[in-house]
Amino acid sequence: MAPPGARTRAGIDPRTGDPRLFRQVLGRPDGLAGIAILTVFTGFALAPDLLAGPLQTAVTASGPRLAPPSLAFPLGTDELGRSIANLTIHATRISMVIGLLATLITVFIGAGLGIVSGFVGGRLDALTMRIADFFLVIPTFVLAIILVSIIRDVLGTGSREIFGIRLSLIVIVIVIGITSWSATARIIRAQTLSLRERAFVDRARVIGASGPHIMRRHILPNVTNLIVANAVLTFAGAVLTETTLSFVGLGDPFQPSWGQLLEAARSVGAPGLGAWWYFLPAGICIVLVVFAFTLVGSALDDILNPKRRGRR
Amino acid sequence: MSGSEPVATRALPRLAERSAPLLEVEGLRTHFQLGHETVHAVDGVSFRLERGEALGIAGESGCGKTTTALSLIGLLPPNARIVEGSIKLYGIDLATRSETALRRYRWREIAIVFQGAMNALNPVRRILDQVAEPMVQRLGTGEREAHEKAGDLLELVGIPRARARAYPHQLSGGMRQRAMIAMALACDPAIVIGDEPTTALDVMIQAQILELLQRLQKQLGLSLILITHDLSVIAETCDRVMIMYAGLVAEEGAVAEVFTRPRHPYTQRLLAAIPNIHAERRTLETIPGSPPDLRYPPPGCRFAPRCPVAMDICRIEVPSEVRFADGVRVACHHYPAGSDGTPVTLPTDAPYGTR
Amino acid sequence: MGARYLAGRLATAGVTILLIVLLNFILFRALPGSPERLLLGRIPGVTQQVLESTKARWGLDKPLFPDQFVAYITSTAQGDLGFSYGARGRPVTDVIGQRLGPTLLLFGLGEIVAVIVGLALGAYSGWKRGGVFDYLGNGLSLILYSTPYFLLGMGLLLLFATGLGWFPTFGMVTAGATYAGPLEYLADLGSHLALPLATVSLGLVGQYAIVMRSSVVETLSEDYVTTARAMGLRDGRVLRSHALPNALLPTVTLVAINLGYVVAGAITVEVVFNWPGLGTLTVNALSSRDYPVLQGVFLLLSVGVVFANLVADLVYGLLDPRVRA
């Protein structure tokens, strides 16, 4: 086995190649706990009908209104008589898929810009980073609110779905993507800058490889681990952002996410009425999922950052 | 800071024994705890330091020289401890003292200058304040007086008063090292330990710093312990040298003796590895292999795996230290007690370095 | 403080504000879909004539650049942010101004409390590394970090207001109350402020504690701290004089960077407690599509964050001599 840090021809450190990385994460207590929690929620997201039956609507609601948990309704009911358990489990799919899609967009834009900007350098780099800094400074949440409403007003409402998610929520996905890429871009760019100076890149240049080729074949494999680590934390952030956007009223009552459930709870006055069963389940799910992502992210950070592991 | 006072009139700590040697270390063992494993970083080191003397401690990275120094002032990391041995400063055993008691002796009796001036100075405070701080905190000197004296000290080490109000990042590497030396002298210590004081400095600055240390030693009657992997530094500045290997002492004696007539095979190889401008051209000698993993030190002599003249007994039994007439101490089976101490010849016919 | 550093920071702030104004302009004038339709929202009975007169009134029939843009900039600079529909044509500046105070109160106090408590906890945690306090604190901070502020708020409301009845459940002051004197007013205000303040502070404390802790741990392993210990200085002095001033530096940066994110939390906390500040204003404007107000809030908050960042940069310059040019 090559000693840690050994370079293969393409410059990839075999110690942290992707499959090994996953196993390393599982080997740590925080990584293991995080993955376990996320697996459970992925299960909910993939097969909500199996677990709780089809999503209840105002029409199919059969329970008493705003009733506390009982044998028939283990998590109580909402103001329309729907089972909270049913709603919460179905909301898993919505929240997770939105989070996933938003993360994909964020990471794609962020890593793409980061690699290109870092590699090409010069004016392009300066300009890109100025824009990234701009997005880091302004309160992107308010911007997101405005963007979502404008885009929805322009596109109109409808019941088309992409990836099983209604258009109105896809708008949220896109807006999160275009407002959250800055942090990722900065991180990936920093790594690209340091990789650019390494010998194997010079070698590639000397034999006449083109910029895009180098970026794809040499830089990209070496930032993959960093991208993965960043994507994990981005996912957590995306879930939180979607939740908050839904909470201020931008959710879709036909496809409730956890945030949408919380908004419904608040507008009914659940906390004031003592109806804890309405918002606690969704709330706990959010905390658990974000916490799990943070755990995995922290495990990845420790693995990929040997400096952190004890000194001298 | 008067330079002409004889050393003997320095005020001694309350518990000191007047007749005791300045520093006497006996059988020091310091171990690190890494998870379930123990690293035997220092495993039986003894030496003595007299007043006004300069002792150099040399060896490869990881041989235990810095750990020895840190053990002296009790600044070991939390996972390390002195498991055995004594460190007697004026006869006072520091190894058994509590942290609070030890603190009393720090800087006032033993001061240390760390390597790599990059981060050894607080980046957000001025040099003058940092040199004055130990005076104010440890000696109870008034603020103004301390700043005056700090300015004097900085001038003594070659930093003009005008630069004293600078921040560390505004000074060059050489000047930062000088500032640290000034800081070390603030409480007029008996011993100054320099841990790789000239590594990371270029050769010209290195020479200046060494010359400064020598001058200060004579002027102030300091005792120096110089820790370095660079034998030429020791040859220039020190009176005695102690060669360490894998946590143990290989050879120790006067610089003049050890460097002209090295006995221990490791010492011979170390000296042979120094390129000599004056000698005839030859391929540089290196010592093949690397030092042992101190979690599992080999039985017998620790240098045996790399030694060109290792015998069978070397792999079985740890050699004991033997002192010869010229004052040199060696731990090697080629020099058993009672032998005449003639250096053993190593297989290659390259001449070992001479001065 | 180097003049160059100061000038550089001011210039950057200025450029950013300009970009914000530009963005604001683009959002409402240059996006597809006629702006006048957006401006009128979904008011029924919009005839062509109304559209035309709105266009003229807002100057939307003129070309985007430079006419509309210049007009927009001048009117913004003069403090004219347009008129709100929701508030029956009141100037946006009025509407926003009325809500600014409560938000500053809640938010400002919340940050102060969080900074003090968070830094203290983090420093203690970092100093006593590995103890029970450290692990508990770390775990708690992580969980708090994963919890949206409004969820915290709802939980606190449920527990302390509805459940225990210690605090009122909404608003800033009791509606329609009269007070015998300022003390009574303050008491009423205080009891309404308690839970939202606790929510904002709790939400922030976790992050500050975590960053401060890792900053302290990092600083404590630096050589100059070892030197300070080697000098025989007492632990308290080492911490106060050497470790903390250096450990504070990343935290100052964090507080500033965080402001952009915390805005989201602040808005939602106000909603939960019906606190009459910018947050509830934003959400109401959102549901009624009162775009001028939304624009105004965005401008105000963005400029506010830029300004706060500038202040943080200056404070950082005061603390760290290495960045002063």
PDB file of N, CA and C in Angstrom, chain A residues 130 134 136-143 145-147 149-150 153-154 240 243-244 247-248 250 262 265-266 270-276 279 283-284 286-287 290-291 294 311-312, chain C residues 16 19-20 23 27-28 31-32 38 42 142-143 146-148 150-151 154-155 158 162 221 223 260-261 263-264 267-268 271-272 283 286 289 291 294 298 301-302 305-306 309:
ATOM      1  N   ARG A 130     -15.360  38.694  -7.237  1.00  0.00           N
ATOM      2  CA  ARG A 130     -16.093  39.873  -6.773  1.00  0.00           C
ATOM      3  C   ARG A 130     -17.581  39.557  -6.687  1.00  0.00           C
ATOM      4  N   PHE A 134     -19.957  39.402  -3.431  1.00  0.00           N
ATOM      5  CA  PHE A 134     -21.203  40.157  -3.371  1.00  0.00           C
ATOM      6  C   PHE A 134     -22.322  39.286  -2.813  1.00  0.00           C
ATOM      7  N   LEU A 136     -22.014  36.731  -1.028  1.00  0.00           N
ATOM      8  CA  LEU A 136     -21.763  36.330   0.344  1.00  0.00           C
ATOM      9  C   LEU A 136     -22.180  37.418   1.324  1.00  0.00           C
ATOM     10  N   VAL A 137     -22.085  38.661   0.868  1.00  0.00           N
ATOM     11  CA  VAL A 137     -22.364  39.768   1.782  1.00  0.00           C
ATOM     12  C   VAL A 137     -23.858  40.044   1.916  1.00  0.00           C
ATOM     13  N   ILE A 138     -24.544  40.106   0.788  1.00  0.00           N
ATOM     14  CA  ILE A 138     -25.939  40.533   0.878  1.00  0.00           C
ATOM     15  C   ILE A 138     -26.791  39.464   1.554  1.00  0.00           C
ATOM     16  N   PRO A 139     -27.886  39.887   2.164  1.00  0.00           N
ATOM     17  CA  PRO A 139     -28.783  38.886   2.754  1.00  0.00           C
ATOM     18  C   PRO A 139     -29.519  38.150   1.652  1.00  0.00           C
ATOM     19  N   THR A 140     -28.971  36.994   1.271  1.00  0.00           N
ATOM     20  CA  THR A 140     -29.536  36.279   0.136  1.00  0.00           C
ATOM     21  C   THR A 140     -30.955  35.807   0.402  1.00  0.00           C
ATOM     22  N   PHE A 141     -31.331  35.718   1.647  1.00  0.00           N
ATOM     23  CA  PHE A 141     -32.673  35.241   1.943  1.00  0.00           C
ATOM     24  C   PHE A 141     -33.724  36.200   1.401  1.00  0.00           C
ATOM     25  N   VAL A 142     -33.516  37.480   1.663  1.00  0.00           N
ATOM     26  CA  VAL A 142     -34.488  38.459   1.169  1.00  0.00           C
ATOM     27  C   VAL A 142     -34.488  38.461  -0.361  1.00  0.00           C
ATOM     28  N   LEU A 143     -33.296  38.339  -0.919  1.00  0.00           N
ATOM     29  CA  LEU A 143     -33.211  38.270  -2.377  1.00  0.00           C
ATOM     30  C   LEU A 143     -33.983  37.065  -2.893  1.00  0.00           C
ATOM     31  N   ILE A 145     -36.465  35.523  -1.497  1.00  0.00           N
ATOM     32  CA  ILE A 145     -37.908  35.768  -1.381  1.00  0.00           C
ATOM     33  C   ILE A 145     -38.415  36.545  -2.594  1.00  0.00           C
ATOM     34  N   ILE A 146     -37.695  37.609  -2.901  1.00  0.00           N
ATOM     35  CA  ILE A 146     -38.124  38.450  -4.018  1.00  0.00           C
ATOM     36  C   ILE A 146     -38.078  37.667  -5.329  1.00  0.00           C
ATOM     37  N   LEU A 147     -36.962  36.965  -5.535  1.00  0.00           N
ATOM     38  CA  LEU A 147     -36.819  36.225  -6.784  1.00  0.00           C
ATOM     39  C   LEU A 147     -37.919  35.198  -6.952  1.00  0.00           C
ATOM     40  N   SER A 149     -40.905  35.096  -5.694  1.00  0.00           N
ATOM     41  CA  SER A 149     -42.223  35.664  -6.006  1.00  0.00           C
ATOM     42  C   SER A 149     -42.284  36.213  -7.420  1.00  0.00           C
ATOM     43  N   ILE A 150     -41.225  36.895  -7.824  1.00  0.00           N
ATOM     44  CA  ILE A 150     -41.248  37.455  -9.187  1.00  0.00           C
ATOM     45  C   ILE A 150     -41.342  36.353 -10.215  1.00  0.00           C
ATOM     46  N   ASP A 153     -44.676  34.784 -10.305  1.00  0.00           N
ATOM     47  CA  ASP A 153     -45.674  35.652 -10.931  1.00  0.00           C
ATOM     48  C   ASP A 153     -45.522  35.651 -12.443  1.00  0.00           C
ATOM     49  N   VAL A 154     -44.290  35.612 -12.893  1.00  0.00           N
ATOM     50  CA  VAL A 154     -44.064  35.641 -14.334  1.00  0.00           C
ATOM     51  C   VAL A 154     -44.454  34.317 -14.972  1.00  0.00           C
ATOM     52  N   LEU A 240     -32.327  23.758   5.196  1.00  0.00           N
ATOM     53  CA  LEU A 240     -32.695  24.854   6.090  1.00  0.00           C
ATOM     54  C   LEU A 240     -33.283  26.028   5.313  1.00  0.00           C
ATOM     55  N   THR A 243     -36.743  25.220   4.080  1.00  0.00           N
ATOM     56  CA  THR A 243     -37.654  25.244   5.225  1.00  0.00           C
ATOM     57  C   THR A 243     -38.056  26.663   5.571  1.00  0.00           C
ATOM     58  N   THR A 244     -37.059  27.539   5.616  1.00  0.00           N
ATOM     59  CA  THR A 244     -37.352  28.915   5.978  1.00  0.00           C
ATOM     60  C   THR A 244     -38.179  29.600   4.901  1.00  0.00           C
ATOM     61  N   PHE A 247     -41.589  28.551   5.307  1.00  0.00           N
ATOM     62  CA  PHE A 247     -42.179  29.083   6.516  1.00  0.00           C
ATOM     63  C   PHE A 247     -42.723  30.490   6.308  1.00  0.00           C
ATOM     64  N   VAL A 248     -42.087  31.269   5.465  1.00  0.00           N
ATOM     65  CA  VAL A 248     -42.600  32.623   5.249  1.00  0.00           C
ATOM     66  C   VAL A 248     -43.691  32.646   4.188  1.00  0.00           C
ATOM     67  N   LEU A 250     -43.839  30.687   1.138  1.00  0.00           N
ATOM     68  CA  LEU A 250     -43.558  30.366  -0.254  1.00  0.00           C
ATOM     69  C   LEU A 250     -43.654  28.875  -0.536  1.00  0.00           C
ATOM     70  N   LEU A 262     -44.714  23.493   9.039  1.00  0.00           N
ATOM     71  CA  LEU A 262     -44.497  24.416  10.144  1.00  0.00           C
ATOM     72  C   LEU A 262     -45.256  25.719   9.923  1.00  0.00           C
ATOM     73  N   ALA A 265     -48.779  25.149  10.712  1.00  0.00           N
ATOM     74  CA  ALA A 265     -48.946  25.076  12.163  1.00  0.00           C
ATOM     75  C   ALA A 265     -49.000  26.464  12.771  1.00  0.00           C
ATOM     76  N   ARG A 266     -48.087  27.310  12.321  1.00  0.00           N
ATOM     77  CA  ARG A 266     -48.033  28.644  12.896  1.00  0.00           C
ATOM     78  C   ARG A 266     -49.287  29.430  12.563  1.00  0.00           C
ATOM     79  N   ALA A 270     -50.774  27.002  16.314  1.00  0.00           N
ATOM     80  CA  ALA A 270     -50.510  25.786  17.092  1.00  0.00           C
ATOM     81  C   ALA A 270     -49.723  26.021  18.381  1.00  0.00           C
ATOM     82  N   PRO A 271     -48.611  26.787  18.308  1.00  0.00           N
ATOM     83  CA  PRO A 271     -47.857  26.953  19.559  1.00  0.00           C
ATOM     84  C   PRO A 271     -48.711  27.618  20.630  1.00  0.00           C
ATOM     85  N   GLY A 272     -49.475  28.626  20.215  1.00  0.00           N
ATOM     86  CA  GLY A 272     -50.303  29.324  21.192  1.00  0.00           C
ATOM     87  C   GLY A 272     -51.415  28.445  21.734  1.00  0.00           C
ATOM     88  N   LEU A 273     -51.848  27.473  20.931  1.00  0.00           N
ATOM     89  CA  LEU A 273     -52.930  26.604  21.368  1.00  0.00           C
ATOM     90  C   LEU A 273     -52.418  25.369  22.079  1.00  0.00           C
ATOM     91  N   GLY A 274     -51.106  25.240  22.104  1.00  0.00           N
ATOM     92  CA  GLY A 274     -50.555  24.069  22.773  1.00  0.00           C
ATOM     93  C   GLY A 274     -50.590  22.823  21.910  1.00  0.00           C
ATOM     94  N   ALA A 275     -50.782  22.999  20.611  1.00  0.00           N
ATOM     95  CA  ALA A 275     -50.848  21.815  19.741  1.00  0.00           C
ATOM     96  C   ALA A 275     -49.453  21.394  19.305  1.00  0.00           C
ATOM     97  N   TRP A 276     -48.692  20.885  20.271  1.00  0.00           N
ATOM     98  CA  TRP A 276     -47.290  20.566  20.005  1.00  0.00           C
ATOM     99  C   TRP A 276     -47.125  19.497  18.936  1.00  0.00           C
ATOM    100  N   PHE A 279     -46.328  20.707  15.108  1.00  0.00           N
ATOM    101  CA  PHE A 279     -45.062  21.168  14.548  1.00  0.00           C
ATOM    102  C   PHE A 279     -43.837  20.421  15.059  1.00  0.00           C
ATOM    103  N   GLY A 283     -40.483  19.494  12.924  1.00  0.00           N
ATOM    104  CA  GLY A 283     -39.322  20.192  13.454  1.00  0.00           C
ATOM    105  C   GLY A 283     -38.200  19.240  13.816  1.00  0.00           C
ATOM    106  N   ILE A 284     -38.541  18.158  14.502  1.00  0.00           N
ATOM    107  CA  ILE A 284     -37.520  17.188  14.891  1.00  0.00           C
ATOM    108  C   ILE A 284     -36.879  16.576  13.654  1.00  0.00           C
ATOM    109  N   ILE A 286     -36.420  17.990  10.769  1.00  0.00           N
ATOM    110  CA  ILE A 286     -35.487  18.964  10.213  1.00  0.00           C
ATOM    111  C   ILE A 286     -34.187  18.963  11.001  1.00  0.00           C
ATOM    112  N   VAL A 287     -34.325  19.057  12.327  1.00  0.00           N
ATOM    113  CA  VAL A 287     -33.127  19.107  13.155  1.00  0.00           C
ATOM    114  C   VAL A 287     -32.281  17.854  12.950  1.00  0.00           C
ATOM    115  N   VAL A 290     -30.547  17.876   9.376  1.00  0.00           N
ATOM    116  CA  VAL A 290     -29.455  18.849   9.282  1.00  0.00           C
ATOM    117  C   VAL A 290     -28.301  18.433  10.189  1.00  0.00           C
ATOM    118  N   PHE A 291     -28.647  17.967  11.373  1.00  0.00           N
ATOM    119  CA  PHE A 291     -27.623  17.504  12.302  1.00  0.00           C
ATOM    120  C   PHE A 291     -26.836  16.354  11.706  1.00  0.00           C
ATOM    121  N   THR A 294     -24.478  17.608   9.191  1.00  0.00           N
ATOM    122  CA  THR A 294     -23.358  18.286   9.836  1.00  0.00           C
ATOM    123  C   THR A 294     -22.363  17.273  10.399  1.00  0.00           C
ATOM    124  N   ARG A 311      -1.539  17.470  17.243  1.00  0.00           N
ATOM    125  CA  ARG A 311      -0.365  18.188  16.773  1.00  0.00           C
ATOM    126  C   ARG A 311       0.885  17.595  17.376  1.00  0.00           C
ATOM    127  N   ARG A 312       2.008  17.865  16.738  1.00  0.00           N
ATOM    128  CA  ARG A 312       3.344  17.429  17.183  1.00  0.00           C
ATOM    129  C   ARG A 312       3.353  15.944  17.507  1.00  0.00           C
TER     130      ARG A 312
ATOM    131  N   THR C  16     -20.111  47.883  -3.468  1.00  0.00           N
ATOM    132  CA  THR C  16     -21.130  46.878  -3.167  1.00  0.00           C
ATOM    133  C   THR C  16     -22.511  47.508  -3.080  1.00  0.00           C
ATOM    134  N   LEU C  19     -23.810  48.146  -6.430  1.00  0.00           N
ATOM    135  CA  LEU C  19     -24.264  46.916  -7.072  1.00  0.00           C
ATOM    136  C   LEU C  19     -25.628  46.492  -6.544  1.00  0.00           C
ATOM    137  N   ILE C  20     -25.837  46.712  -5.235  1.00  0.00           N
ATOM    138  CA  ILE C  20     -27.129  46.347  -4.651  1.00  0.00           C
ATOM    139  C   ILE C  20     -28.239  47.171  -5.288  1.00  0.00           C
ATOM    140  N   LEU C  23     -28.880  45.871  -8.674  1.00  0.00           N
ATOM    141  CA  LEU C  23     -29.616  44.615  -8.622  1.00  0.00           C
ATOM    142  C   LEU C  23     -31.092  44.871  -8.364  1.00  0.00           C
ATOM    143  N   LEU C  27     -34.096  43.798 -10.822  1.00  0.00           N
ATOM    144  CA  LEU C  27     -35.134  42.870 -10.398  1.00  0.00           C
ATOM    145  C   LEU C  27     -36.516  43.333 -10.830  1.00  0.00           C
ATOM    146  N   PHE C  28     -36.734  44.623 -10.739  1.00  0.00           N
ATOM    147  CA  PHE C  28     -38.106  45.066 -10.965  1.00  0.00           C
ATOM    148  C   PHE C  28     -38.358  45.721 -12.304  1.00  0.00           C
ATOM    149  N   LEU C  31     -36.657  42.494 -15.633  1.00  0.00           N
ATOM    150  CA  LEU C  31     -37.028  41.095 -15.786  1.00  0.00           C
ATOM    151  C   LEU C  31     -38.193  40.960 -16.756  1.00  0.00           C
ATOM    152  N   PRO C  32     -38.285  39.789 -17.363  1.00  0.00           N
ATOM    153  CA  PRO C  32     -39.389  39.586 -18.315  1.00  0.00           C
ATOM    154  C   PRO C  32     -40.735  39.715 -17.617  1.00  0.00           C
ATOM    155  N   LEU C  38     -46.385  43.856 -12.810  1.00  0.00           N
ATOM    156  CA  LEU C  38     -45.887  43.460 -11.507  1.00  0.00           C
ATOM    157  C   LEU C  38     -46.237  44.500 -10.453  1.00  0.00           C
ATOM    158  N   ARG C  42     -52.071  42.003  -8.392  1.00  0.00           N
ATOM    159  CA  ARG C  42     -53.248  41.308  -8.926  1.00  0.00           C
ATOM    160  C   ARG C  42     -54.522  42.079  -8.656  1.00  0.00           C
ATOM    161  N   LEU C 142     -24.034  22.156  18.358  1.00  0.00           N
ATOM    162  CA  LEU C 142     -24.300  21.571  17.043  1.00  0.00           C
ATOM    163  C   LEU C 142     -25.795  21.403  16.805  1.00  0.00           C
ATOM    164  N   ILE C 143     -26.493  20.967  17.838  1.00  0.00           N
ATOM    165  CA  ILE C 143     -27.933  20.768  17.681  1.00  0.00           C
ATOM    166  C   ILE C 143     -28.622  22.114  17.464  1.00  0.00           C
ATOM    167  N   SER C 146     -28.332  23.276  14.049  1.00  0.00           N
ATOM    168  CA  SER C 146     -29.163  22.583  13.074  1.00  0.00           C
ATOM    169  C   SER C 146     -30.625  22.965  13.183  1.00  0.00           C
ATOM    170  N   THR C 147     -30.961  23.786  14.151  1.00  0.00           N
ATOM    171  CA  THR C 147     -32.373  24.113  14.366  1.00  0.00           C
ATOM    172  C   THR C 147     -32.695  25.476  13.785  1.00  0.00           C
ATOM    173  N   PRO C 148     -33.690  25.534  12.919  1.00  0.00           N
ATOM    174  CA  PRO C 148     -34.093  26.845  12.414  1.00  0.00           C
ATOM    175  C   PRO C 148     -34.572  27.718  13.564  1.00  0.00           C
ATOM    176  N   PHE C 150     -36.926  29.791  13.885  1.00  0.00           N
ATOM    177  CA  PHE C 150     -38.358  29.876  14.172  1.00  0.00           C
ATOM    178  C   PHE C 150     -38.855  28.634  14.896  1.00  0.00           C
ATOM    179  N   LEU C 151     -38.203  27.530  14.647  1.00  0.00           N
ATOM    180  CA  LEU C 151     -38.590  26.320  15.349  1.00  0.00           C
ATOM    181  C   LEU C 151     -38.277  26.476  16.836  1.00  0.00           C
ATOM    182  N   MET C 154     -40.890  28.635  18.236  1.00  0.00           N
ATOM    183  CA  MET C 154     -42.165  27.957  18.476  1.00  0.00           C
ATOM    184  C   MET C 154     -42.072  27.064  19.703  1.00  0.00           C
ATOM    185  N   GLY C 155     -40.952  26.411  19.832  1.00  0.00           N
ATOM    186  CA  GLY C 155     -40.785  25.563  20.996  1.00  0.00           C
ATOM    187  C   GLY C 155     -40.813  26.348  22.295  1.00  0.00           C
ATOM    188  N   LEU C 158     -44.282  27.568  23.047  1.00  0.00           N
ATOM    189  CA  LEU C 158     -45.105  26.485  23.548  1.00  0.00           C
ATOM    190  C   LEU C 158     -44.815  26.230  25.021  1.00  0.00           C
ATOM    191  N   THR C 162     -47.363  29.343  26.408  1.00  0.00           N
ATOM    192  CA  THR C 162     -48.584  28.566  26.514  1.00  0.00           C
ATOM    193  C   THR C 162     -48.549  27.631  27.706  1.00  0.00           C
ATOM    194  N   SER C 221      -2.348  26.292  20.884  1.00  0.00           N
ATOM    195  CA  SER C 221      -1.243  25.445  20.454  1.00  0.00           C
ATOM    196  C   SER C 221      -0.182  26.240  19.716  1.00  0.00           C
ATOM    197  N   ASP C 223       3.013  28.764  19.176  1.00  0.00           N
ATOM    198  CA  ASP C 223       4.277  28.842  19.912  1.00  0.00           C
ATOM    199  C   ASP C 223       4.315  29.976  20.917  1.00  0.00           C
ATOM    200  N   GLY C 260     -25.495  38.405   7.172  1.00  0.00           N
ATOM    201  CA  GLY C 260     -26.317  38.136   5.998  1.00  0.00           C
ATOM    202  C   GLY C 260     -27.251  36.957   6.227  1.00  0.00           C
ATOM    203  N   TYR C 261     -26.733  35.929   6.889  1.00  0.00           N
ATOM    204  CA  TYR C 261     -27.559  34.747   7.129  1.00  0.00           C
ATOM    205  C   TYR C 261     -28.557  34.960   8.243  1.00  0.00           C
ATOM    206  N   VAL C 263     -30.201  37.386   9.033  1.00  0.00           N
ATOM    207  CA  VAL C 263     -31.399  38.133   8.628  1.00  0.00           C
ATOM    208  C   VAL C 263     -32.574  37.185   8.418  1.00  0.00           C
ATOM    209  N   ALA C 264     -32.292  36.057   7.783  1.00  0.00           N
ATOM    210  CA  ALA C 264     -33.360  35.081   7.542  1.00  0.00           C
ATOM    211  C   ALA C 264     -33.969  34.651   8.865  1.00  0.00           C
ATOM    212  N   ILE C 267     -36.109  37.411  10.564  1.00  0.00           N
ATOM    213  CA  ILE C 267     -37.430  37.577   9.945  1.00  0.00           C
ATOM    214  C   ILE C 267     -38.408  36.546  10.480  1.00  0.00           C
ATOM    215  N   THR C 268     -37.974  35.309  10.515  1.00  0.00           N
ATOM    216  CA  THR C 268     -38.897  34.249  10.922  1.00  0.00           C
ATOM    217  C   THR C 268     -39.228  34.317  12.404  1.00  0.00           C
ATOM    218  N   VAL C 271     -41.963  36.616  12.936  1.00  0.00           N
ATOM    219  CA  VAL C 271     -43.244  36.048  12.509  1.00  0.00           C
ATOM    220  C   VAL C 271     -43.839  35.182  13.605  1.00  0.00           C
ATOM    221  N   VAL C 272     -43.001  34.356  14.192  1.00  0.00           N
ATOM    222  CA  VAL C 272     -43.501  33.446  15.228  1.00  0.00           C
ATOM    223  C   VAL C 272     -44.124  34.226  16.387  1.00  0.00           C
ATOM    224  N   VAL C 283     -42.895  39.619   5.483  1.00  0.00           N
ATOM    225  CA  VAL C 283     -43.776  38.494   5.191  1.00  0.00           C
ATOM    226  C   VAL C 283     -45.151  38.976   4.744  1.00  0.00           C
ATOM    227  N   LEU C 286     -44.869  40.219   1.325  1.00  0.00           N
ATOM    228  CA  LEU C 286     -44.717  39.090   0.432  1.00  0.00           C
ATOM    229  C   LEU C 286     -46.063  38.522   0.037  1.00  0.00           C
ATOM    230  N   ARG C 289     -47.853  40.820  -2.206  1.00  0.00           N
ATOM    231  CA  ARG C 289     -47.055  41.202  -3.369  1.00  0.00           C
ATOM    232  C   ARG C 289     -46.813  42.706  -3.413  1.00  0.00           C
ATOM    233  N   TYR C 291     -44.517  44.921  -3.851  1.00  0.00           N
ATOM    234  CA  TYR C 291     -43.126  44.937  -4.296  1.00  0.00           C
ATOM    235  C   TYR C 291     -42.320  46.162  -3.882  1.00  0.00           C
ATOM    236  N   LEU C 294     -41.051  45.427  -0.513  1.00  0.00           N
ATOM    237  CA  LEU C 294     -40.045  44.371  -0.540  1.00  0.00           C
ATOM    238  C   LEU C 294     -38.708  44.910  -1.031  1.00  0.00           C
ATOM    239  N   PHE C 298     -35.233  45.074   1.075  1.00  0.00           N
ATOM    240  CA  PHE C 298     -34.010  44.468   0.556  1.00  0.00           C
ATOM    241  C   PHE C 298     -32.888  45.487   0.540  1.00  0.00           C
ATOM    242  N   LEU C 301     -31.814  46.312   4.249  1.00  0.00           N
ATOM    243  CA  LEU C 301     -31.086  45.231   4.906  1.00  0.00           C
ATOM    244  C   LEU C 301     -29.719  45.024   4.270  1.00  0.00           C
ATOM    245  N   SER C 302     -29.673  45.074   2.944  1.00  0.00           N
ATOM    246  CA  SER C 302     -28.386  44.869   2.285  1.00  0.00           C
ATOM    247  C   SER C 302     -27.398  45.945   2.674  1.00  0.00           C
ATOM    248  N   VAL C 305     -26.225  45.430   6.162  1.00  0.00           N
ATOM    249  CA  VAL C 305     -25.226  44.378   6.320  1.00  0.00           C
ATOM    250  C   VAL C 305     -23.866  44.850   5.815  1.00  0.00           C
ATOM    251  N   VAL C 306     -23.861  45.534   4.666  1.00  0.00           N
ATOM    252  CA  VAL C 306     -22.588  46.043   4.144  1.00  0.00           C
ATOM    253  C   VAL C 306     -21.954  46.983   5.163  1.00  0.00           C
ATOM    254  N   ASN C 309     -20.543  45.071   8.019  1.00  0.00           N
ATOM    255  CA  ASN C 309     -19.298  44.431   7.627  1.00  0.00           C
ATOM    256  C   ASN C 309     -18.151  45.416   7.649  1.00  0.00           C
TER     257      ASN C 309
END
